[in-house]
mmCIF file of C-alpha atoms in Angstrom:
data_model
loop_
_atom_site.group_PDB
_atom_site.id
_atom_site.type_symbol
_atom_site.label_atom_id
_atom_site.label_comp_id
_atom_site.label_asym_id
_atom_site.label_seq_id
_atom_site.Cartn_x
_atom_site.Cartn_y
_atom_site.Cartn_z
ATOM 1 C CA UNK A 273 -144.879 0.052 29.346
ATOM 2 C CA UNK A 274 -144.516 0.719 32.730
ATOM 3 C CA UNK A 275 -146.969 2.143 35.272
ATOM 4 C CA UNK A 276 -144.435 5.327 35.374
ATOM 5 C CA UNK A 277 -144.630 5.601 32.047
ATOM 6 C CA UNK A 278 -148.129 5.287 31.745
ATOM 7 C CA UNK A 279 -148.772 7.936 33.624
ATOM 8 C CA UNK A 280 -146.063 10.360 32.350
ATOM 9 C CA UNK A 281 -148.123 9.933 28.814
ATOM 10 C CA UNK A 282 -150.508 11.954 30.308
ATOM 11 C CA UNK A 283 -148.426 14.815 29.450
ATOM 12 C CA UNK A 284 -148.512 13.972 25.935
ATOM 13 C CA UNK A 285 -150.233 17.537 24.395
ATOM 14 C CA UNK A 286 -149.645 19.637 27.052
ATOM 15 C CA UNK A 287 -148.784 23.720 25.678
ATOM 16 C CA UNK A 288 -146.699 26.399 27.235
ATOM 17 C CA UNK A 289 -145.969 29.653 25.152
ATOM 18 C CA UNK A 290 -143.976 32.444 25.908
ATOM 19 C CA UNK A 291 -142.767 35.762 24.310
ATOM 20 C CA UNK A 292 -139.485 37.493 23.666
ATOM 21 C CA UNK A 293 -138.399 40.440 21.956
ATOM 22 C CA UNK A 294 -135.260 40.132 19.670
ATOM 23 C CA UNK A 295 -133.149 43.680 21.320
ATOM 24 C CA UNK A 296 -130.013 44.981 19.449
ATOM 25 C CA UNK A 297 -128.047 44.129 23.009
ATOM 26 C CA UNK A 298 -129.072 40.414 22.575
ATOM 27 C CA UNK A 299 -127.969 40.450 18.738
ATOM 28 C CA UNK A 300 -124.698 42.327 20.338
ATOM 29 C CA UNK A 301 -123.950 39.791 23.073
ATOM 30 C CA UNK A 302 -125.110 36.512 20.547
ATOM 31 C CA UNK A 303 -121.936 38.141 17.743
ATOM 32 C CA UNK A 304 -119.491 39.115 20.694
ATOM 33 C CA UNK A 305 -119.762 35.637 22.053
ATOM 34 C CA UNK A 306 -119.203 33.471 18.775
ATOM 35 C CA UNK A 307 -116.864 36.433 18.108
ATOM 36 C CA UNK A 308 -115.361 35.083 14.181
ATOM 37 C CA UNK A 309 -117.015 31.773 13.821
ATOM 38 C CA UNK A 310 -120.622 33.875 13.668
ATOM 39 C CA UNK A 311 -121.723 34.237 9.958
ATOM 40 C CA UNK A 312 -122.433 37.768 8.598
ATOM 41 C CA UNK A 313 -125.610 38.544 7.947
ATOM 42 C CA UNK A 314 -127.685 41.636 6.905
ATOM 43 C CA UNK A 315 -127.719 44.498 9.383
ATOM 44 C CA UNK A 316 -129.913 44.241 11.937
ATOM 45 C CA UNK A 317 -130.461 40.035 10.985
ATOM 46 C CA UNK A 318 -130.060 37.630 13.513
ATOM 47 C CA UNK A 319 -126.957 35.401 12.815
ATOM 48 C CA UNK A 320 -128.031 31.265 12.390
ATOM 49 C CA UNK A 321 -128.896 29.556 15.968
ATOM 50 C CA UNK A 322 -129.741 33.066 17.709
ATOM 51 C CA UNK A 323 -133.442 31.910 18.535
ATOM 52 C CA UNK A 324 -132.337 29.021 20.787
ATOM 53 C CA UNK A 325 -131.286 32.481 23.264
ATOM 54 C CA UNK A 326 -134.790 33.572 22.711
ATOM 55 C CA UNK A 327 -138.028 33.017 25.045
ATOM 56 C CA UNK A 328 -136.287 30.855 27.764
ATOM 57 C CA UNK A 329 -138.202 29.452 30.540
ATOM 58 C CA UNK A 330 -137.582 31.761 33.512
ATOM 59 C CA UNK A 331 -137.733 30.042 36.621
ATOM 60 C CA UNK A 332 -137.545 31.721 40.102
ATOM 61 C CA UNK A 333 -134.595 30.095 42.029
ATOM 62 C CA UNK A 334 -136.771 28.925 44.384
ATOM 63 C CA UNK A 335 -138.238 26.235 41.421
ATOM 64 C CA UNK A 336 -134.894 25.143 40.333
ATOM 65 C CA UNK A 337 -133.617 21.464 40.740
ATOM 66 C CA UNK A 338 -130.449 20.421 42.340
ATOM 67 C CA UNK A 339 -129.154 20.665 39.012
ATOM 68 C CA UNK A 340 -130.070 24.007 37.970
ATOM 69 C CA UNK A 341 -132.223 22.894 35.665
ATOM 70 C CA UNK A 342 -136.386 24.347 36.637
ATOM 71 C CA UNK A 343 -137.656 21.497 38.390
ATOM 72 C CA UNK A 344 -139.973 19.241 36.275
ATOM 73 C CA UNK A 345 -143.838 18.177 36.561
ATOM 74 C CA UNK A 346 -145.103 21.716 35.226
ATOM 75 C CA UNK A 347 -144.829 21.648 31.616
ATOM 76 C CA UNK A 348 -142.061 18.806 31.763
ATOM 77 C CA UNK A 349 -143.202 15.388 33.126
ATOM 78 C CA UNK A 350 -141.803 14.171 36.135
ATOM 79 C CA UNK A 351 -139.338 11.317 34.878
ATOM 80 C CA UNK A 352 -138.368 9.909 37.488
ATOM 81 C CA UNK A 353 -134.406 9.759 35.889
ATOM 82 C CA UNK A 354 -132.615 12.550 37.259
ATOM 83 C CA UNK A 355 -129.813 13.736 34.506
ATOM 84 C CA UNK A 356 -130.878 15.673 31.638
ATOM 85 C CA UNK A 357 -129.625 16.535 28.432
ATOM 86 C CA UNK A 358 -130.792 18.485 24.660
ATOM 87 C CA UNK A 359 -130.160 14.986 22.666
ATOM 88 C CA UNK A 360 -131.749 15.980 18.832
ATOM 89 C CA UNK A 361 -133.247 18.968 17.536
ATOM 90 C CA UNK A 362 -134.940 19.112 13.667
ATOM 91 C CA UNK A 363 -135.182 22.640 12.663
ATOM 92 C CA UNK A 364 -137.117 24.204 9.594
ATOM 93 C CA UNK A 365 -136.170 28.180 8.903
ATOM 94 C CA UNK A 366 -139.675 29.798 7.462
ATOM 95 C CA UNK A 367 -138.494 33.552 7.668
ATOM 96 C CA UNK A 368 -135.706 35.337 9.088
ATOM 97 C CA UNK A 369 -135.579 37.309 12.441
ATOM 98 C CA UNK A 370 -134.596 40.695 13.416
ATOM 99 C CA UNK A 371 -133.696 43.164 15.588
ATOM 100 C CA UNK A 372 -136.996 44.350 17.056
ATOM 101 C CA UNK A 373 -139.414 41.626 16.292
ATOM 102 C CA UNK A 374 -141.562 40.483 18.802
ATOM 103 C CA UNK A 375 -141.397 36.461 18.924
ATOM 104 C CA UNK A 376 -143.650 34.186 20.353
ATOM 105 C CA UNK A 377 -143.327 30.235 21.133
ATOM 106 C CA UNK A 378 -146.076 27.665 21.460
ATOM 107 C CA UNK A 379 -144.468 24.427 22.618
ATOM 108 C CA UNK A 380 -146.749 21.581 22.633
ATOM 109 C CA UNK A 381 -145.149 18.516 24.046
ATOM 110 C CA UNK A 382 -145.662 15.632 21.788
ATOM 111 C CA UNK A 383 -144.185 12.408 22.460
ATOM 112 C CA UNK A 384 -142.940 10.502 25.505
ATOM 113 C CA UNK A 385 -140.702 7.234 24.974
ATOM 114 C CA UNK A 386 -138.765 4.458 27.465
ATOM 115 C CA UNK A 387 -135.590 2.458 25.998
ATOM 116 C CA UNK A 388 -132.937 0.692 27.589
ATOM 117 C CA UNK A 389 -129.510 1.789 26.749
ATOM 118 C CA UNK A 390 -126.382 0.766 26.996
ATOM 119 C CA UNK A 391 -125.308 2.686 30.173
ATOM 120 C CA UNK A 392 -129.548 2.193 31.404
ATOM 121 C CA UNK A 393 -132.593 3.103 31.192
ATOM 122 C CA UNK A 394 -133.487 6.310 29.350
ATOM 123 C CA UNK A 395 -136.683 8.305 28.715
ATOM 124 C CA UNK A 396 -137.009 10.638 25.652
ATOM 125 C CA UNK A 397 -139.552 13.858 25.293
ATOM 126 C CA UNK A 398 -140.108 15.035 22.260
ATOM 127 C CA UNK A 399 -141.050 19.155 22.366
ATOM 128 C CA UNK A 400 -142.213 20.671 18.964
ATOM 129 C CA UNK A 401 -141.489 24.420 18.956
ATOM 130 C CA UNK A 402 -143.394 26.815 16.540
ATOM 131 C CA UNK A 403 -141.968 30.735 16.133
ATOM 132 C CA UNK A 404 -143.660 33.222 14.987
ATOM 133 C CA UNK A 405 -143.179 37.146 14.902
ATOM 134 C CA UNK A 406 -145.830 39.484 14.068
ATOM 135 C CA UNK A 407 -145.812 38.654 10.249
ATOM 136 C CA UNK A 408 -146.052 34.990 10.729
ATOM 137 C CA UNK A 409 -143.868 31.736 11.172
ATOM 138 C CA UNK A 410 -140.159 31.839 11.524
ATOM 139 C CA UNK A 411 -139.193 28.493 12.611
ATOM 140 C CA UNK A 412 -140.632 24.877 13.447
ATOM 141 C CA UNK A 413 -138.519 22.554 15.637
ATOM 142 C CA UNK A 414 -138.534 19.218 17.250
ATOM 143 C CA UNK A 415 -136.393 18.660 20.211
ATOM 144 C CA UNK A 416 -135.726 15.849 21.722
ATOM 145 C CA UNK A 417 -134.594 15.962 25.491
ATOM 146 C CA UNK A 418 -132.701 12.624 27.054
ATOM 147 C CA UNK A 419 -133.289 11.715 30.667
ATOM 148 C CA UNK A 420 -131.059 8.984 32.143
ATOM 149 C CA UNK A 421 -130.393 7.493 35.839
ATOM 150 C CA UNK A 422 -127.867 9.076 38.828
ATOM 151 C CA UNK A 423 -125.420 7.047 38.279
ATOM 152 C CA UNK A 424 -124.873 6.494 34.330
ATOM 153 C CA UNK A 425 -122.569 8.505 32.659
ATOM 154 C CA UNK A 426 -122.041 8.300 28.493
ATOM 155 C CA UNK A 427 -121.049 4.980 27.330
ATOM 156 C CA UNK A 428 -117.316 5.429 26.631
ATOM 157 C CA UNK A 429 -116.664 5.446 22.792
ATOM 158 C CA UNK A 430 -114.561 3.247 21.096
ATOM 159 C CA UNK A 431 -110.910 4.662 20.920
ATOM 160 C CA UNK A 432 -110.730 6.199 17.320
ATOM 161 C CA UNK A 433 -109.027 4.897 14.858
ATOM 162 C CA UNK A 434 -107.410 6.011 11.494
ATOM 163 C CA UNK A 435 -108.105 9.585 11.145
ATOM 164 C CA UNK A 436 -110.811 10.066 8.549
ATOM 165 C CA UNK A 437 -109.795 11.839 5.366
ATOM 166 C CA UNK A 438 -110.365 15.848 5.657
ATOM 167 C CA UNK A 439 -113.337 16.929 5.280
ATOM 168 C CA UNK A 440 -114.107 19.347 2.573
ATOM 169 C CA UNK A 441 -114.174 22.284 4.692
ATOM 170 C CA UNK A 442 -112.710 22.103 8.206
ATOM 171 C CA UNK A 443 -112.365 24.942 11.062
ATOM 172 C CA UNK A 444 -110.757 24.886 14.322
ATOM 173 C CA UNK A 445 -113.159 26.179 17.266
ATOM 174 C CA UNK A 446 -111.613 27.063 20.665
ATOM 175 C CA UNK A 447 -114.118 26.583 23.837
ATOM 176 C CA UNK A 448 -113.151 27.850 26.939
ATOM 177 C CA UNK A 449 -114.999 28.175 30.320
ATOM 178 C CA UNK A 450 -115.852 32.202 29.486
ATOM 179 C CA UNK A 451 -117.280 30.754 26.168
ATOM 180 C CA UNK A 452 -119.490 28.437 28.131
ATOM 181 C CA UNK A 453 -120.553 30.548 31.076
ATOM 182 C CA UNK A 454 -121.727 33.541 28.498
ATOM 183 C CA UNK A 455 -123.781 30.634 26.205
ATOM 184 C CA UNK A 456 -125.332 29.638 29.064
ATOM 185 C CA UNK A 457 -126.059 33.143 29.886
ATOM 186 C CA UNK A 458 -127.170 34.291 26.903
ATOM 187 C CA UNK A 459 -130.408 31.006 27.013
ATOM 188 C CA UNK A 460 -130.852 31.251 30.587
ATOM 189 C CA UNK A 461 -129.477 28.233 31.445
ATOM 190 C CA UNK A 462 -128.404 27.246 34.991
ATOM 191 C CA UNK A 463 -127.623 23.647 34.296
ATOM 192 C CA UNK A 464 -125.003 23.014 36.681
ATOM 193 C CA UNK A 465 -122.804 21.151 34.319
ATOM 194 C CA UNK A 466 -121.917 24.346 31.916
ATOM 195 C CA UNK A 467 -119.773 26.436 34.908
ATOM 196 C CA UNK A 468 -119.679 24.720 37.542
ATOM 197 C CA UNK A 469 -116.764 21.865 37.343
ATOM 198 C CA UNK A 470 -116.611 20.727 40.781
ATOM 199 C CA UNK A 471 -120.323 19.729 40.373
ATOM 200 C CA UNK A 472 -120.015 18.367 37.081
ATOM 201 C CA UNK A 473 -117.329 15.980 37.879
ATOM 202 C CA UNK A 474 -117.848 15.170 41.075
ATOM 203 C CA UNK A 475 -121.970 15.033 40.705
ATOM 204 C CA UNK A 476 -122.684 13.857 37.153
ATOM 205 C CA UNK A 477 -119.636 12.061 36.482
ATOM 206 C CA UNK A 478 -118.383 13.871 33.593
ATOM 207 C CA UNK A 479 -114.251 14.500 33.248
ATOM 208 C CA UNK A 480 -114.852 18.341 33.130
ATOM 209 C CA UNK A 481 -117.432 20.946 31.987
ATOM 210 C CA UNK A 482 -119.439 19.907 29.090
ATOM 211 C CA UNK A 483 -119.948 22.052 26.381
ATOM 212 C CA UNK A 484 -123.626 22.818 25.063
ATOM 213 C CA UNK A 485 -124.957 20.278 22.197
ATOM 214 C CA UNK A 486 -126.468 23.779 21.247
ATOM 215 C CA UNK A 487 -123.471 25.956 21.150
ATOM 216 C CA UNK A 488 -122.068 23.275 19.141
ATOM 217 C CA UNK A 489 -124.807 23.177 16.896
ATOM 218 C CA UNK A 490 -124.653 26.704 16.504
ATOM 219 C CA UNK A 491 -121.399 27.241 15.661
ATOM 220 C CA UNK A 492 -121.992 24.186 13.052
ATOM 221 C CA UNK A 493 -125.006 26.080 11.870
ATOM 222 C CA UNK A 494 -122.794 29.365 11.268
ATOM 223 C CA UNK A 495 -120.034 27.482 9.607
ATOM 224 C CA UNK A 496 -123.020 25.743 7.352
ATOM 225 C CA UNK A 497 -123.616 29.486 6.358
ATOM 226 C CA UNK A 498 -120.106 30.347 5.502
ATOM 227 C CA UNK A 499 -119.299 27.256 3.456
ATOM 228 C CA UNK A 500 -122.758 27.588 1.626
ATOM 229 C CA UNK A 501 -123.105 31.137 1.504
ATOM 230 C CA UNK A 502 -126.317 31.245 2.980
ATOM 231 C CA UNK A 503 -128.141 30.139 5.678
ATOM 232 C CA UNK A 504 -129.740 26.768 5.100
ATOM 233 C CA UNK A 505 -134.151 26.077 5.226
ATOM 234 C CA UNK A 506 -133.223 23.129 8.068
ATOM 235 C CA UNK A 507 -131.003 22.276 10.073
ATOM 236 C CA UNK A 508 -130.834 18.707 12.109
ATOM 237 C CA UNK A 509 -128.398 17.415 15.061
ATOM 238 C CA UNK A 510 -128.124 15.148 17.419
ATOM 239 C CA UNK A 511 -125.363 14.592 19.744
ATOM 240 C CA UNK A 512 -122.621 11.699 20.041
ATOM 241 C CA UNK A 513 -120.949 11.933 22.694
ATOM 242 C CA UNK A 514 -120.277 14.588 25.659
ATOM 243 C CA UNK A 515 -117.938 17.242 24.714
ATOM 244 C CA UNK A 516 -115.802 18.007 28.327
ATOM 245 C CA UNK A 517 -113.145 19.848 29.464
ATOM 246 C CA UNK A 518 -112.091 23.489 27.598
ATOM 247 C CA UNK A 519 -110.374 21.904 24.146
ATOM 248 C CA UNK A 520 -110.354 22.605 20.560
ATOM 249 C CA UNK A 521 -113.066 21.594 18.754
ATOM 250 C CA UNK A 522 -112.702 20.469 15.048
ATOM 251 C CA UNK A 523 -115.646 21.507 12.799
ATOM 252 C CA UNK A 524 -116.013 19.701 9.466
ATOM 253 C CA UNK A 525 -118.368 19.863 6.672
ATOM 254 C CA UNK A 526 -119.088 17.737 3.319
ATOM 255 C CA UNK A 527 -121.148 18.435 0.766
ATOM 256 C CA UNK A 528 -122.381 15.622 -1.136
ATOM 257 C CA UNK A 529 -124.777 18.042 -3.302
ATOM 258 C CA UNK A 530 -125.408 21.331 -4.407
ATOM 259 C CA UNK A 531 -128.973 21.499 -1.562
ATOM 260 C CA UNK A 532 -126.971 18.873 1.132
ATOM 261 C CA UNK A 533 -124.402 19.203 3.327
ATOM 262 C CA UNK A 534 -123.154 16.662 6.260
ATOM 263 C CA UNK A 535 -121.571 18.446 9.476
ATOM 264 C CA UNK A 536 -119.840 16.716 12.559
ATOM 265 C CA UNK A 537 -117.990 18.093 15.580
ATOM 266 C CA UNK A 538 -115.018 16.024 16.467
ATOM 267 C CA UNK A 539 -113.278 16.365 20.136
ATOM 268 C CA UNK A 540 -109.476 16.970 20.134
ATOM 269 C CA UNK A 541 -109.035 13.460 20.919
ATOM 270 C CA UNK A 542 -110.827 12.453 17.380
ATOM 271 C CA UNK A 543 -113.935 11.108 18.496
ATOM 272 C CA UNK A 544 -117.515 12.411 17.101
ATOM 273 C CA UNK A 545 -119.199 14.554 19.858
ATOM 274 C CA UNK A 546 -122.379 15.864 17.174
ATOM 275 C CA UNK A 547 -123.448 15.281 14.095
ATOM 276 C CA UNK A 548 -125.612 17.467 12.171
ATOM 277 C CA UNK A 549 -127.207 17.915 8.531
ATOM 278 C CA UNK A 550 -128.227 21.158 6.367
ATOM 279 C CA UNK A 551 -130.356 21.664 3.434
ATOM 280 C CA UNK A 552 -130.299 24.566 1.418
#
């Protein structure tokens, strides 16, 4: 272990909680901006992935990073790698939200972990997440948040090869740069790499704006719902490989059980960006 991370463990435990309230403009805006690939729900329900919009960290510009990102050593550590990403999340559904509740998070940051990759090093924080509304739980998560150096970008993936067979369930997903800017609005994130292409290719190295591991969770998480029928009890992803540039996104889903189902997001040219699991 090294002396930086040794000292970063020191984090290890550490809580920050904040509260939200779920409005009928932010269940508007979350619909309007997955437009047909949100699932229906019940009037006045919030539609599968809303609560990763809800009780952002609000930083005053004058905190933020050169990234856009709120500068770390408050509730973050202070890894010294500079380029940060949402690798994983795990995500157990307790009780739905709606329009009105009041929602609280307690995020209590539990692990801290150096590897070597194949493009360098790389630090991993682990963040578990409980939400609750007035009546109790709603959801447990773990997320798991990737630091790497400056000047790595994603290990290129191997060019695909035959396509795989279709799935059994498959949609089409357009992303566009107004699709990214209002996701990134609607969590309150200013990471640089969402809207701002110039910085994104010329600063992080990526070929073009790179589309949220979230908002492609989500939109796996709503086509879960359609294909099952109903939202699923947990949800886990973890992401591939960068999605870039405004493209079509294929979403594909198998079920290899009547309480399973696999999920992956595929770029346009055919390699796996996220893959993702549901249980029902």
């Amino acid at each position: 272990m090294s002396p930086d991370t040794s000292t970063l463990q020191e984090w290890v435990g550490r809580i920050h909680e904040v509260e939200d309230v779920v409005t009928s403009r932010l269940l508007a805006s979350f619909g309007a901006t997955l437009g047909d690939y949100a699932a229906q729900t019940a009037e006045g329900a919030a539609a599968p992935g809303l609560h990763w919009c809800l009780t952002p960290d609000i930083a005053d510009r004058r905190e933020l990073g050169p990234d856009g990102h709120p500068a770390k050593g408050d509730f973050l550590p202070p890894v010294p790698l500079p380029r940060r990403m949402w690798a994983a999340s795990d995500v157990r559904f307790l009780a739905p939200i709606r329009s009105g509740d009041r929602i609280r998070r307690r995020s209590t940051l539990t692990a801290i972990e150096e590897k070597q990759g194949r493009t360098g090093p790389l630090t991993f924080v682990t963040v578990r997440h409980d939400i609750a509304n007035d009546a109790g739980p709603v959801i447990e998560e773990d997320q798991t948040i990737a630091y790497r150096a400056a000047g790595a970008t994603a290990a290129t993936p191997a060019a695909p090869g035959t396509p795989p067979p279709a799935a059994s369930n498959e949609r089409w997903v357009d992303v566009d740069p107004v699709l990214l800017f209002r996701y990134s609005a609607l969590t309150f994130n200013g990471h640089r790499i969402h809207y701002d292409a110039p910085y994104a290719t010329t600063v992080e190295g990526y070929p073009g704006l790179v589309i949220h591991g979230p908002l492609q969770a989500t939109l796996l998480l709503n086509f879960a719902t359609v294909v099952f029928g109903s939202s699923p009890r947990r949800f886990s992803f973890r992401g591939v490989h960068p999605a870039t540039r405004p493209q079509r996104l294929l979403l594909s889903a198998t079920c290899p059980g009547n309480d399973g189902m696999a999920l992956e997001v595929r770029s346009a040219d055919g390699h796996v960006t996220v893959k993702a699991t549901a249980q029902w």
